[in-house]
Amino acid sequence: MRFEDQRQLLIQSLQKSGISDPAVLRAFAAIPREEYVAPDLKNYAYRNQPLPLSERQTISQPLMIAIMMQYAELTSDDVVLEIGTGSGYQAALLAGIVKEVCTVERIESLSLKAQKLLKEQGFRNIYFRIGDGWNGWEKAYPPYKEFSRIIVTAGASEIPEKLLAQLADNGVLIIPVGAEGYQILTRVVRHGSELSVTHHGACTFVPLVKS
């Protein structure tokens, strides 16, 4: 079956699982996931499952990515901070919806590979930082101090204070929080100095490592 047909089947699966945000579904229709997985795993690209990357990392399950993006309530005006560039797949999905994506990856080899691929795919609204995701967008260009949306693609033992400090008023932070191997998907919304925290089910991500 052609990758284009497999992509449409994936979108139908996402819809059946409760993904209804039109922008999220359009993003999944536009981005070729097969380009973001290892060459020997291309035939598995549209299975609704995580797949291994190098450096003991993973490309997340499509449904989990879609859930996080839907809970973020993305708009075309958003500047999004992504923690965990990985293969670049979610950055590509985000970049098709929002104004700009600033993405942080701790592992240099992964970041450089993602940068090359995303530039080859024609993206010009994605910016990169290699460093500790716990610190967010620190000493990086563009010199943003806060973000309307923050999405963390690794499991954190707690919500990093520096990420909360970089969350704009009325901004939304989506992050898996918990022990290694088991986290709870957590949504934080800032209203001035107040934070509203809700929980949205169990998930499993690679750990958000402090450098």
mmCIF file of N, CA, C and O in Angstrom, residues 114-211:
data_model
loop_
_atom_site.group_PDB
_atom_site.id
_atom_site.type_symbol
_atom_site.label_atom_id
_atom_site.label_comp_id
_atom_site.label_asym_id
_atom_site.label_seq_id
_atom_site.Cartn_x
_atom_site.Cartn_y
_atom_site.Cartn_z
ATOM 1 N N ALA A 114 17.881 16.054 12.626
ATOM 2 C CA ALA A 114 16.552 16.652 12.467
ATOM 3 C C ALA A 114 16.637 17.999 11.760
ATOM 4 O O ALA A 114 15.805 18.324 10.898
ATOM 5 N N GLN A 115 17.638 18.798 12.115
ATOM 6 C CA GLN A 115 17.807 20.101 11.460
ATOM 7 C C GLN A 115 17.987 19.932 9.958
ATOM 8 O O GLN A 115 17.361 20.649 9.158
ATOM 9 N N LYS A 116 18.829 19.008 9.561
ATOM 10 C CA LYS A 116 19.080 18.768 8.137
ATOM 11 C C LYS A 116 17.798 18.338 7.427
ATOM 12 O O LYS A 116 17.452 18.866 6.358
ATOM 13 N N LEU A 117 17.084 17.386 8.021
ATOM 14 C CA LEU A 117 15.868 16.872 7.397
ATOM 15 C C LEU A 117 14.793 17.943 7.277
ATOM 16 O O LEU A 117 14.174 18.112 6.220
ATOM 17 N N LEU A 118 14.564 18.684 8.355
ATOM 18 C CA LEU A 118 13.508 19.694 8.339
ATOM 19 C C LEU A 118 13.818 20.815 7.346
ATOM 20 O O LEU A 118 12.912 21.341 6.687
ATOM 21 N N LYS A 119 15.076 21.156 7.214
ATOM 22 C CA LYS A 119 15.446 22.163 6.215
ATOM 23 C C LYS A 119 15.256 21.628 4.809
ATOM 24 O O LYS A 119 14.785 22.340 3.912
ATOM 25 N N GLU A 120 15.590 20.346 4.604
ATOM 26 C CA GLU A 120 15.365 19.727 3.303
ATOM 27 C C GLU A 120 13.879 19.661 2.973
ATOM 28 O O GLU A 120 13.487 19.760 1.803
ATOM 29 N N GLN A 121 13.032 19.513 4.004
ATOM 30 C CA GLN A 121 11.583 19.459 3.809
ATOM 31 C C GLN A 121 10.976 20.844 3.596
ATOM 32 O O GLN A 121 9.774 20.968 3.373
ATOM 33 N N GLY A 122 11.792 21.881 3.687
ATOM 34 C CA GLY A 122 11.345 23.228 3.353
ATOM 35 C C GLY A 122 10.852 24.079 4.506
ATOM 36 O O GLY A 122 10.324 25.175 4.287
ATOM 37 N N PHE A 123 11.043 23.627 5.741
ATOM 38 C CA PHE A 123 10.572 24.400 6.885
ATOM 39 C C PHE A 123 11.505 25.571 7.169
ATOM 40 O O PHE A 123 12.720 25.409 7.228
ATOM 41 N N ARG A 124 10.909 26.740 7.351
ATOM 42 C CA ARG A 124 11.686 27.948 7.644
ATOM 43 C C ARG A 124 11.226 28.620 8.936
ATOM 44 O O ARG A 124 11.706 29.697 9.274
ATOM 45 N N ASN A 125 10.294 27.998 9.632
ATOM 46 C CA ASN A 125 9.777 28.578 10.874
ATOM 47 C C ASN A 125 10.088 27.705 12.089
ATOM 48 O O ASN A 125 9.381 27.744 13.095
ATOM 49 N N ILE A 126 11.158 26.915 11.985
ATOM 50 C CA ILE A 126 11.597 26.076 13.100
ATOM 51 C C ILE A 126 13.009 26.494 13.493
ATOM 52 O O ILE A 126 13.893 26.616 12.642
ATOM 53 N N TYR A 127 13.218 26.715 14.789
ATOM 54 C CA TYR A 127 14.520 27.100 15.329
ATOM 55 C C TYR A 127 14.976 26.036 16.329
ATOM 56 O O TYR A 127 14.150 25.403 16.985
ATOM 57 N N PHE A 128 16.285 25.880 16.436
ATOM 58 C CA PHE A 128 16.837 24.744 17.166
ATOM 59 C C PHE A 128 17.790 25.193 18.275
ATOM 60 O O PHE A 128 18.502 26.172 18.129
ATOM 61 N N ARG A 129 17.771 24.413 19.340
ATOM 62 C CA ARG A 129 18.760 24.579 20.409
ATOM 63 C C ARG A 129 19.196 23.200 20.862
ATOM 64 O O ARG A 129 18.354 22.297 21.028
ATOM 65 N N ILE A 130 20.484 23.007 21.037
ATOM 66 C CA ILE A 130 21.025 21.770 21.598
ATOM 67 C C ILE A 130 21.359 22.054 23.058
ATOM 68 O O ILE A 130 22.178 22.928 23.361
ATOM 69 N N GLY A 131 20.687 21.358 23.964
ATOM 70 C CA GLY A 131 20.920 21.617 25.379
ATOM 71 C C GLY A 131 19.917 20.917 26.262
ATOM 72 O O GLY A 131 19.122 20.090 25.808
ATOM 73 N N ASP A 132 19.940 21.258 27.518
ATOM 74 C CA ASP A 132 19.114 20.646 28.558
ATOM 75 C C ASP A 132 17.680 21.163 28.470
ATOM 76 O O ASP A 132 17.425 22.354 28.659
ATOM 77 N N GLY A 133 16.739 20.272 28.182
ATOM 78 C CA GLY A 133 15.341 20.664 28.061
ATOM 79 C C GLY A 133 14.744 21.207 29.340
ATOM 80 O O GLY A 133 13.759 21.953 29.304
ATOM 81 N N TRP A 134 15.328 20.853 30.495
ATOM 82 C CA TRP A 134 14.823 21.384 31.756
ATOM 83 C C TRP A 134 14.958 22.906 31.822
ATOM 84 O O TRP A 134 14.227 23.558 32.562
ATOM 85 N N ASN A 135 15.891 23.446 31.033
ATOM 86 C CA ASN A 135 16.110 24.894 31.033
ATOM 87 C C ASN A 135 15.304 25.623 29.968
ATOM 88 O O ASN A 135 15.332 26.851 29.910
ATOM 89 N N GLY A 136 14.603 24.884 29.131
ATOM 90 C CA GLY A 136 13.797 25.522 28.103
ATOM 91 C C GLY A 136 14.637 26.228 27.060
ATOM 92 O O GLY A 136 15.715 25.763 26.680
ATOM 93 N N TRP A 137 14.143 27.378 26.611
ATOM 94 C CA TRP A 137 14.785 28.130 25.527
ATOM 95 C C TRP A 137 15.768 29.123 26.142
ATOM 96 O O TRP A 137 15.519 30.299 26.275
ATOM 97 N N GLU A 138 16.934 28.626 26.491
ATOM 98 C CA GLU A 138 17.930 29.417 27.205
ATOM 99 C C GLU A 138 19.114 29.715 26.299
ATOM 100 O O GLU A 138 19.679 28.820 25.669
ATOM 101 N N LYS A 139 19.495 31.002 26.207
ATOM 102 C CA LYS A 139 20.640 31.421 25.402
ATOM 103 C C LYS A 139 20.513 30.912 23.975
ATOM 104 O O LYS A 139 21.425 30.270 23.424
ATOM 105 N N ALA A 140 19.381 31.192 23.361
ATOM 106 C CA ALA A 140 19.100 30.695 22.017
ATOM 107 C C ALA A 140 18.444 31.783 21.183
ATOM 108 O O ALA A 140 17.960 32.789 21.702
ATOM 109 N N TYR A 141 18.436 31.569 19.873
ATOM 110 C CA TYR A 141 17.810 32.498 18.932
ATOM 111 C C TYR A 141 16.617 31.810 18.282
ATOM 112 O O TYR A 141 16.716 30.645 17.921
ATOM 113 N N PRO A 142 15.516 32.562 18.109
ATOM 114 C CA PRO A 142 15.239 33.951 18.512
ATOM 115 C C PRO A 142 15.200 34.092 20.042
ATOM 116 O O PRO A 142 14.897 33.113 20.735
ATOM 117 N N PRO A 143 15.468 35.278 20.561
ATOM 118 C CA PRO A 143 15.614 35.450 22.010
ATOM 119 C C PRO A 143 14.284 35.548 22.754
ATOM 120 O O PRO A 143 14.033 36.492 23.501
ATOM 121 N N TYR A 144 13.417 34.558 22.558
ATOM 122 C CA TYR A 144 12.121 34.561 23.234
ATOM 123 C C TYR A 144 12.291 34.294 24.728
ATOM 124 O O TYR A 144 13.101 33.454 25.134
ATOM 125 N N LYS A 145 11.509 34.997 25.515
ATOM 126 C CA LYS A 145 11.501 34.787 26.961
ATOM 127 C C LYS A 145 10.288 33.979 27.420
ATOM 128 O O LYS A 145 10.287 33.427 28.524
ATOM 129 N N GLU A 146 9.247 33.946 26.571
ATOM 130 C CA GLU A 146 8.047 33.192 26.935
ATOM 131 C C GLU A 146 7.368 32.679 25.670
ATOM 132 O O GLU A 146 7.607 33.180 24.569
ATOM 133 N N PHE A 147 6.500 31.685 25.881
ATOM 134 C CA PHE A 147 5.852 30.984 24.785
ATOM 135 C C PHE A 147 4.372 30.788 25.096
ATOM 136 O O PHE A 147 3.999 30.531 26.238
ATOM 137 N N SER A 148 3.562 30.881 24.060
ATOM 138 C CA SER A 148 2.124 30.674 24.256
ATOM 139 C C SER A 148 1.780 29.199 24.423
ATOM 140 O O SER A 148 0.750 28.858 25.013
ATOM 141 N N ARG A 149 2.639 28.329 23.894
ATOM 142 C CA ARG A 149 2.443 26.891 24.048
ATOM 143 C C ARG A 149 3.797 26.234 24.287
ATOM 144 O O ARG A 149 4.788 26.571 23.649
ATOM 145 N N ILE A 150 3.823 25.270 25.206
ATOM 146 C CA ILE A 150 5.012 24.451 25.456
ATOM 147 C C ILE A 150 4.575 22.996 25.453
ATOM 148 O O ILE A 150 3.626 22.627 26.156
ATOM 149 N N ILE A 151 5.252 22.174 24.650
ATOM 150 C CA ILE A 151 4.954 20.744 24.586
ATOM 151 C C ILE A 151 6.229 19.973 24.878
ATOM 152 O O ILE A 151 7.249 20.179 24.209
ATOM 153 N N VAL A 152 6.173 19.096 25.858
ATOM 154 C CA VAL A 152 7.335 18.323 26.281
ATOM 155 C C VAL A 152 7.135 16.871 25.857
ATOM 156 O O VAL A 152 6.133 16.250 26.223
ATOM 157 N N THR A 153 8.089 16.337 25.092
ATOM 158 C CA THR A 153 7.941 14.995 24.543
ATOM 159 C C THR A 153 8.821 13.983 25.273
ATOM 160 O O THR A 153 9.286 13.010 24.684
ATOM 161 N N ALA A 154 9.043 14.213 26.552
ATOM 162 C CA ALA A 154 9.771 13.273 27.406
ATOM 163 C C ALA A 154 9.172 13.353 28.807
ATOM 164 O O ALA A 154 8.604 14.379 29.196
ATOM 165 N N GLY A 155 9.299 12.258 29.543
ATOM 166 C CA GLY A 155 8.694 12.196 30.864
ATOM 167 C C GLY A 155 9.543 12.874 31.917
ATOM 168 O O GLY A 155 10.731 12.555 32.078
ATOM 169 N N ALA A 156 8.946 13.807 32.656
ATOM 170 C CA ALA A 156 9.659 14.550 33.696
ATOM 171 C C ALA A 156 9.207 14.082 35.073
ATOM 172 O O ALA A 156 8.029 13.800 35.291
ATOM 173 N N SER A 157 10.147 14.028 36.001
ATOM 174 C CA SER A 157 9.812 13.633 37.364
ATOM 175 C C SER A 157 8.944 14.685 38.046
ATOM 176 O O SER A 157 8.197 14.383 38.978
ATOM 177 N N GLU A 158 9.047 15.924 37.571
ATOM 178 C CA GLU A 158 8.236 17.031 38.062
ATOM 179 C C GLU A 158 8.185 18.080 36.957
ATOM 180 O O GLU A 158 8.935 17.993 35.978
ATOM 181 N N ILE A 159 7.314 19.057 37.102
ATOM 182 C CA ILE A 159 7.234 20.103 36.095
ATOM 183 C C ILE A 159 8.393 21.069 36.290
ATOM 184 O O ILE A 159 8.515 21.674 37.360
ATOM 185 N N PRO A 160 9.267 21.217 35.291
ATOM 186 C CA PRO A 160 10.433 22.094 35.466
ATOM 187 C C PRO A 160 10.043 23.548 35.712
ATOM 188 O O PRO A 160 9.232 24.120 34.982
ATOM 189 N N GLU A 161 10.624 24.136 36.735
ATOM 190 C CA GLU A 161 10.304 25.518 37.085
ATOM 191 C C GLU A 161 10.645 26.483 35.952
ATOM 192 O O GLU A 161 9.938 27.463 35.720
ATOM 193 N N LYS A 162 11.736 26.215 35.240
ATOM 194 C CA LYS A 162 12.117 27.123 34.164
ATOM 195 C C LYS A 162 11.128 27.092 33.006
ATOM 196 O O LYS A 162 10.973 28.082 32.288
ATOM 197 N N LEU A 163 10.461 25.959 32.802
ATOM 198 C CA LEU A 163 9.428 25.906 31.770
ATOM 199 C C LEU A 163 8.203 26.700 32.201
ATOM 200 O O LEU A 163 7.595 27.420 31.393
ATOM 201 N N LEU A 164 7.834 26.590 33.462
ATOM 202 C CA LEU A 164 6.715 27.385 33.969
ATOM 203 C C LEU A 164 7.013 28.874 33.842
ATOM 204 O O LEU A 164 6.141 29.670 33.496
ATOM 205 N N ALA A 165 8.272 29.253 34.081
ATOM 206 C CA ALA A 165 8.653 30.657 33.987
ATOM 207 C C ALA A 165 8.594 31.161 32.548
ATOM 208 O O ALA A 165 8.448 32.366 32.316
ATOM 209 N N GLN A 166 8.689 30.252 31.583
ATOM 210 C CA GLN A 166 8.662 30.632 30.180
ATOM 211 C C GLN A 166 7.273 30.478 29.552
ATOM 212 O O GLN A 166 7.118 30.678 28.342
ATOM 213 N N LEU A 167 6.277 30.141 30.363
ATOM 214 C CA LEU A 167 4.906 30.004 29.871
ATOM 215 C C LEU A 167 4.187 31.346 29.957
ATOM 216 O O LEU A 167 4.068 31.929 31.029
ATOM 217 N N ALA A 168 3.726 31.846 28.817
ATOM 218 C CA ALA A 168 3.085 33.156 28.754
ATOM 219 C C ALA A 168 1.716 33.138 29.432
ATOM 220 O O ALA A 168 1.132 32.072 29.679
ATOM 221 N N ASP A 169 1.204 34.314 29.730
ATOM 222 C CA ASP A 169 -0.140 34.429 30.281
ATOM 223 C C ASP A 169 -1.138 33.834 29.288
ATOM 224 O O ASP A 169 -1.051 34.082 28.078
ATOM 225 N N ASN A 170 -2.066 33.033 29.798
ATOM 226 C CA ASN A 170 -3.030 32.276 28.997
ATOM 227 C C ASN A 170 -2.366 31.194 28.158
ATOM 228 O O ASN A 170 -2.997 30.631 27.257
ATOM 229 N N GLY A 171 -1.093 30.909 28.447
ATOM 230 C CA GLY A 171 -0.383 29.866 27.733
ATOM 231 C C GLY A 171 -0.711 28.482 28.268
ATOM 232 O O GLY A 171 -1.214 28.317 29.383
ATOM 233 N N VAL A 172 -0.405 27.464 27.450
ATOM 234 C CA VAL A 172 -0.693 26.074 27.781
ATOM 235 C C VAL A 172 0.592 25.259 27.717
ATOM 236 O O VAL A 172 1.339 25.333 26.734
ATOM 237 N N LEU A 173 0.843 24.490 28.767
ATOM 238 C CA LEU A 173 1.969 23.566 28.831
ATOM 239 C C LEU A 173 1.424 22.144 28.880
ATOM 240 O O LEU A 173 0.571 21.828 29.711
ATOM 241 N N ILE A 174 1.924 21.296 27.980
ATOM 242 C CA ILE A 174 1.554 19.882 27.966
ATOM 243 C C ILE A 174 2.807 19.077 28.274
ATOM 244 O O ILE A 174 3.820 19.201 27.580
ATOM 245 N N ILE A 175 2.747 18.244 29.331
ATOM 246 C CA ILE A 175 3.952 17.526 29.763
ATOM 247 C C ILE A 175 3.582 16.208 30.445
ATOM 248 O O ILE A 175 2.663 16.167 31.264
ATOM 249 N N PRO A 176 4.294 15.106 30.129
ATOM 250 C CA PRO A 176 4.124 13.861 30.885
ATOM 251 C C PRO A 176 4.912 13.971 32.198
ATOM 252 O O PRO A 176 6.099 14.282 32.173
ATOM 253 N N VAL A 177 4.250 13.703 33.309
ATOM 254 C CA VAL A 177 4.894 13.843 34.619
ATOM 255 C C VAL A 177 4.774 12.529 35.386
ATOM 256 O O VAL A 177 3.677 11.968 35.514
ATOM 257 N N GLY A 178 5.913 12.057 35.906
ATOM 258 C CA GLY A 178 5.888 10.845 36.709
ATOM 259 C C GLY A 178 7.216 10.135 36.699
ATOM 260 O O GLY A 178 8.234 10.682 36.265
ATOM 261 N N ALA A 179 7.206 8.903 37.164
ATOM 262 C CA ALA A 179 8.420 8.104 37.240
ATOM 263 C C ALA A 179 8.787 7.564 35.864
ATOM 264 O O ALA A 179 7.970 7.554 34.937
ATOM 265 N N GLU A 180 10.026 7.121 35.734
ATOM 266 C CA GLU A 180 10.453 6.533 34.468
ATOM 267 C C GLU A 180 9.603 5.304 34.150
ATOM 268 O O GLU A 180 9.408 4.429 34.985
ATOM 269 N N GLY A 181 9.064 5.268 32.943
ATOM 270 C CA GLY A 181 8.236 4.152 32.512
ATOM 271 C C GLY A 181 6.748 4.340 32.738
ATOM 272 O O GLY A 181 5.940 3.576 32.210
ATOM 273 N N TYR A 182 6.369 5.371 33.506
ATOM 274 C CA TYR A 182 4.941 5.602 33.744
ATOM 275 C C TYR A 182 4.733 7.053 34.139
ATOM 276 O O TYR A 182 5.235 7.507 35.157
ATOM 277 N N GLN A 183 3.999 7.773 33.299
ATOM 278 C CA GLN A 183 3.703 9.173 33.591
ATOM 279 C C GLN A 183 2.213 9.460 33.397
ATOM 280 O O GLN A 183 1.478 8.661 32.827
ATOM 281 N N ILE A 184 1.813 10.620 33.876
ATOM 282 C CA ILE A 184 0.465 11.125 33.657
ATOM 283 C C ILE A 184 0.567 12.357 32.756
ATOM 284 O O ILE A 184 1.345 13.274 33.049
ATOM 285 N N LEU A 185 -0.186 12.356 31.671
ATOM 286 C CA LEU A 185 -0.180 13.517 30.783
ATOM 287 C C LEU A 185 -0.834 14.688 31.511
ATOM 288 O O LEU A 185 -1.982 14.599 31.944
ATOM 289 N N THR A 186 -0.102 15.760 31.657
ATOM 290 C CA THR A 186 -0.507 16.888 32.487
ATOM 291 C C THR A 186 -0.633 18.145 31.637
ATOM 292 O O THR A 186 0.231 18.421 30.796
ATOM 293 N N ARG A 187 -1.697 18.902 31.874
ATOM 294 C CA ARG A 187 -1.945 20.151 31.145
ATOM 295 C C ARG A 187 -1.952 21.299 32.158
ATOM 296 O O ARG A 187 -2.700 21.262 33.150
ATOM 297 N N VAL A 188 -1.125 22.300 31.910
ATOM 298 C CA VAL A 188 -1.023 23.463 32.789
ATOM 299 C C VAL A 188 -1.403 24.699 31.989
ATOM 300 O O VAL A 188 -0.873 24.931 30.907
ATOM 301 N N VAL A 189 -2.313 25.491 32.526
ATOM 302 C CA VAL A 189 -2.715 26.747 31.892
ATOM 303 C C VAL A 189 -2.410 27.883 32.858
ATOM 304 O O VAL A 189 -2.770 27.824 34.036
ATOM 305 N N ARG A 190 -1.707 28.905 32.351
ATOM 306 C CA ARG A 190 -1.375 30.059 33.189
ATOM 307 C C ARG A 190 -2.448 31.133 33.057
ATOM 308 O O ARG A 190 -2.841 31.499 31.955
ATOM 309 N N HIS A 191 -2.905 31.635 34.210
ATOM 310 C CA HIS A 191 -3.793 32.795 34.267
ATOM 311 C C HIS A 191 -3.137 33.796 35.219
ATOM 312 O O HIS A 191 -3.335 33.724 36.436
ATOM 313 N N GLY A 192 -2.329 34.692 34.651
ATOM 314 C CA GLY A 192 -1.573 35.604 35.499
ATOM 315 C C GLY A 192 -0.604 34.833 36.368
ATOM 316 O O GLY A 192 0.214 34.061 35.869
ATOM 317 N N SER A 193 -0.696 35.011 37.673
ATOM 318 C CA SER A 193 0.187 34.292 38.592
ATOM 319 C C SER A 193 -0.370 32.930 39.006
ATOM 320 O O SER A 193 0.284 32.179 39.731
ATOM 321 N N GLU A 194 -1.578 32.613 38.538
ATOM 322 C CA GLU A 194 -2.213 31.347 38.910
ATOM 323 C C GLU A 194 -2.006 30.301 37.825
ATOM 324 O O GLU A 194 -1.989 30.605 36.627
ATOM 325 N N LEU A 195 -1.863 29.032 38.248
ATOM 326 C CA LEU A 195 -1.710 27.917 37.327
ATOM 327 C C LEU A 195 -2.848 26.937 37.532
ATOM 328 O O LEU A 195 -3.135 26.532 38.666
ATOM 329 N N SER A 196 -3.506 26.570 36.444
ATOM 330 C CA SER A 196 -4.562 25.565 36.482
ATOM 331 C C SER A 196 -3.991 24.261 35.933
ATOM 332 O O SER A 196 -3.512 24.219 34.789
ATOM 333 N N VAL A 197 -4.038 23.201 36.741
ATOM 334 C CA VAL A 197 -3.422 21.927 36.372
ATOM 335 C C VAL A 197 -4.495 20.847 36.266
ATOM 336 O O VAL A 197 -5.290 20.655 37.196
ATOM 337 N N THR A 198 -4.517 20.148 35.122
ATOM 338 C CA THR A 198 -5.435 19.021 34.940
ATOM 339 C C THR A 198 -4.646 17.816 34.441
ATOM 340 O O THR A 198 -3.566 17.951 33.862
ATOM 341 N N HIS A 199 -5.205 16.621 34.658
ATOM 342 C CA HIS A 199 -4.516 15.381 34.296
ATOM 343 C C HIS A 199 -5.362 14.608 33.284
ATOM 344 O O HIS A 199 -6.592 14.575 33.383
ATOM 345 N N HIS A 200 -4.661 13.957 32.332
ATOM 346 C CA HIS A 200 -5.363 13.400 31.176
ATOM 347 C C HIS A 200 -4.880 12.006 30.802
ATOM 348 O O HIS A 200 -4.684 11.698 29.628
ATOM 349 N N GLY A 201 -4.695 11.161 31.792
ATOM 350 C CA GLY A 201 -4.438 9.757 31.522
ATOM 351 C C GLY A 201 -2.966 9.374 31.534
ATOM 352 O O GLY A 201 -2.065 10.208 31.476
ATOM 353 N N ALA A 202 -2.753 8.065 31.611
ATOM 354 C CA ALA A 202 -1.403 7.511 31.702
ATOM 355 C C ALA A 202 -0.719 7.499 30.342
ATOM 356 O O ALA A 202 -1.366 7.397 29.293
ATOM 357 N N CYS A 203 0.610 7.593 30.376
ATOM 358 C CA CYS A 203 1.412 7.539 29.153
ATOM 359 C C CYS A 203 2.818 7.086 29.523
ATOM 360 O O CYS A 203 3.177 7.034 30.699
ATOM 361 N N THR A 204 3.608 6.771 28.512
ATOM 362 C CA THR A 204 4.984 6.337 28.743
ATOM 363 C C THR A 204 5.903 7.009 27.742
ATOM 364 O O THR A 204 5.742 6.842 26.538
ATOM 365 N N PHE A 205 6.855 7.790 28.246
ATOM 366 C CA PHE A 205 7.836 8.477 27.411
ATOM 367 C C PHE A 205 9.230 8.169 27.926
ATOM 368 O O PHE A 205 9.406 7.817 29.096
ATOM 369 N N VAL A 206 10.220 8.352 27.062
ATOM 370 C CA VAL A 206 11.605 8.298 27.537
ATOM 371 C C VAL A 206 11.796 9.429 28.532
ATOM 372 O O VAL A 206 11.101 10.446 28.476
ATOM 373 N N PRO A 207 12.731 9.296 29.473
ATOM 374 C CA PRO A 207 12.873 10.302 30.521
ATOM 375 C C PRO A 207 13.450 11.620 30.010
ATOM 376 O O PRO A 207 14.272 11.656 29.089
ATOM 377 N N LEU A 208 12.978 12.716 30.618
ATOM 378 C CA LEU A 208 13.559 14.030 30.367
ATOM 379 C C LEU A 208 14.797 14.132 31.254
ATOM 380 O O LEU A 208 14.692 14.345 32.458
ATOM 381 N N VAL A 209 15.960 14.011 30.635
ATOM 382 C CA VAL A 209 17.216 13.902 31.371
ATOM 383 C C VAL A 209 17.801 15.283 31.625
ATOM 384 O O VAL A 209 17.813 16.133 30.740
ATOM 385 N N LYS A 210 18.289 15.474 32.844
ATOM 386 C CA LYS A 210 19.033 16.683 33.156
ATOM 387 C C LYS A 210 20.492 16.488 32.784
ATOM 388 O O LYS A 210 21.102 15.487 33.137
ATOM 389 N N SER A 211 21.044 17.456 32.053
ATOM 390 C CA SER A 211 22.452 17.356 31.632
ATOM 391 C C SER A 211 23.375 17.589 32.820
ATOM 392 O O SER A 211 23.030 18.284 33.754
#
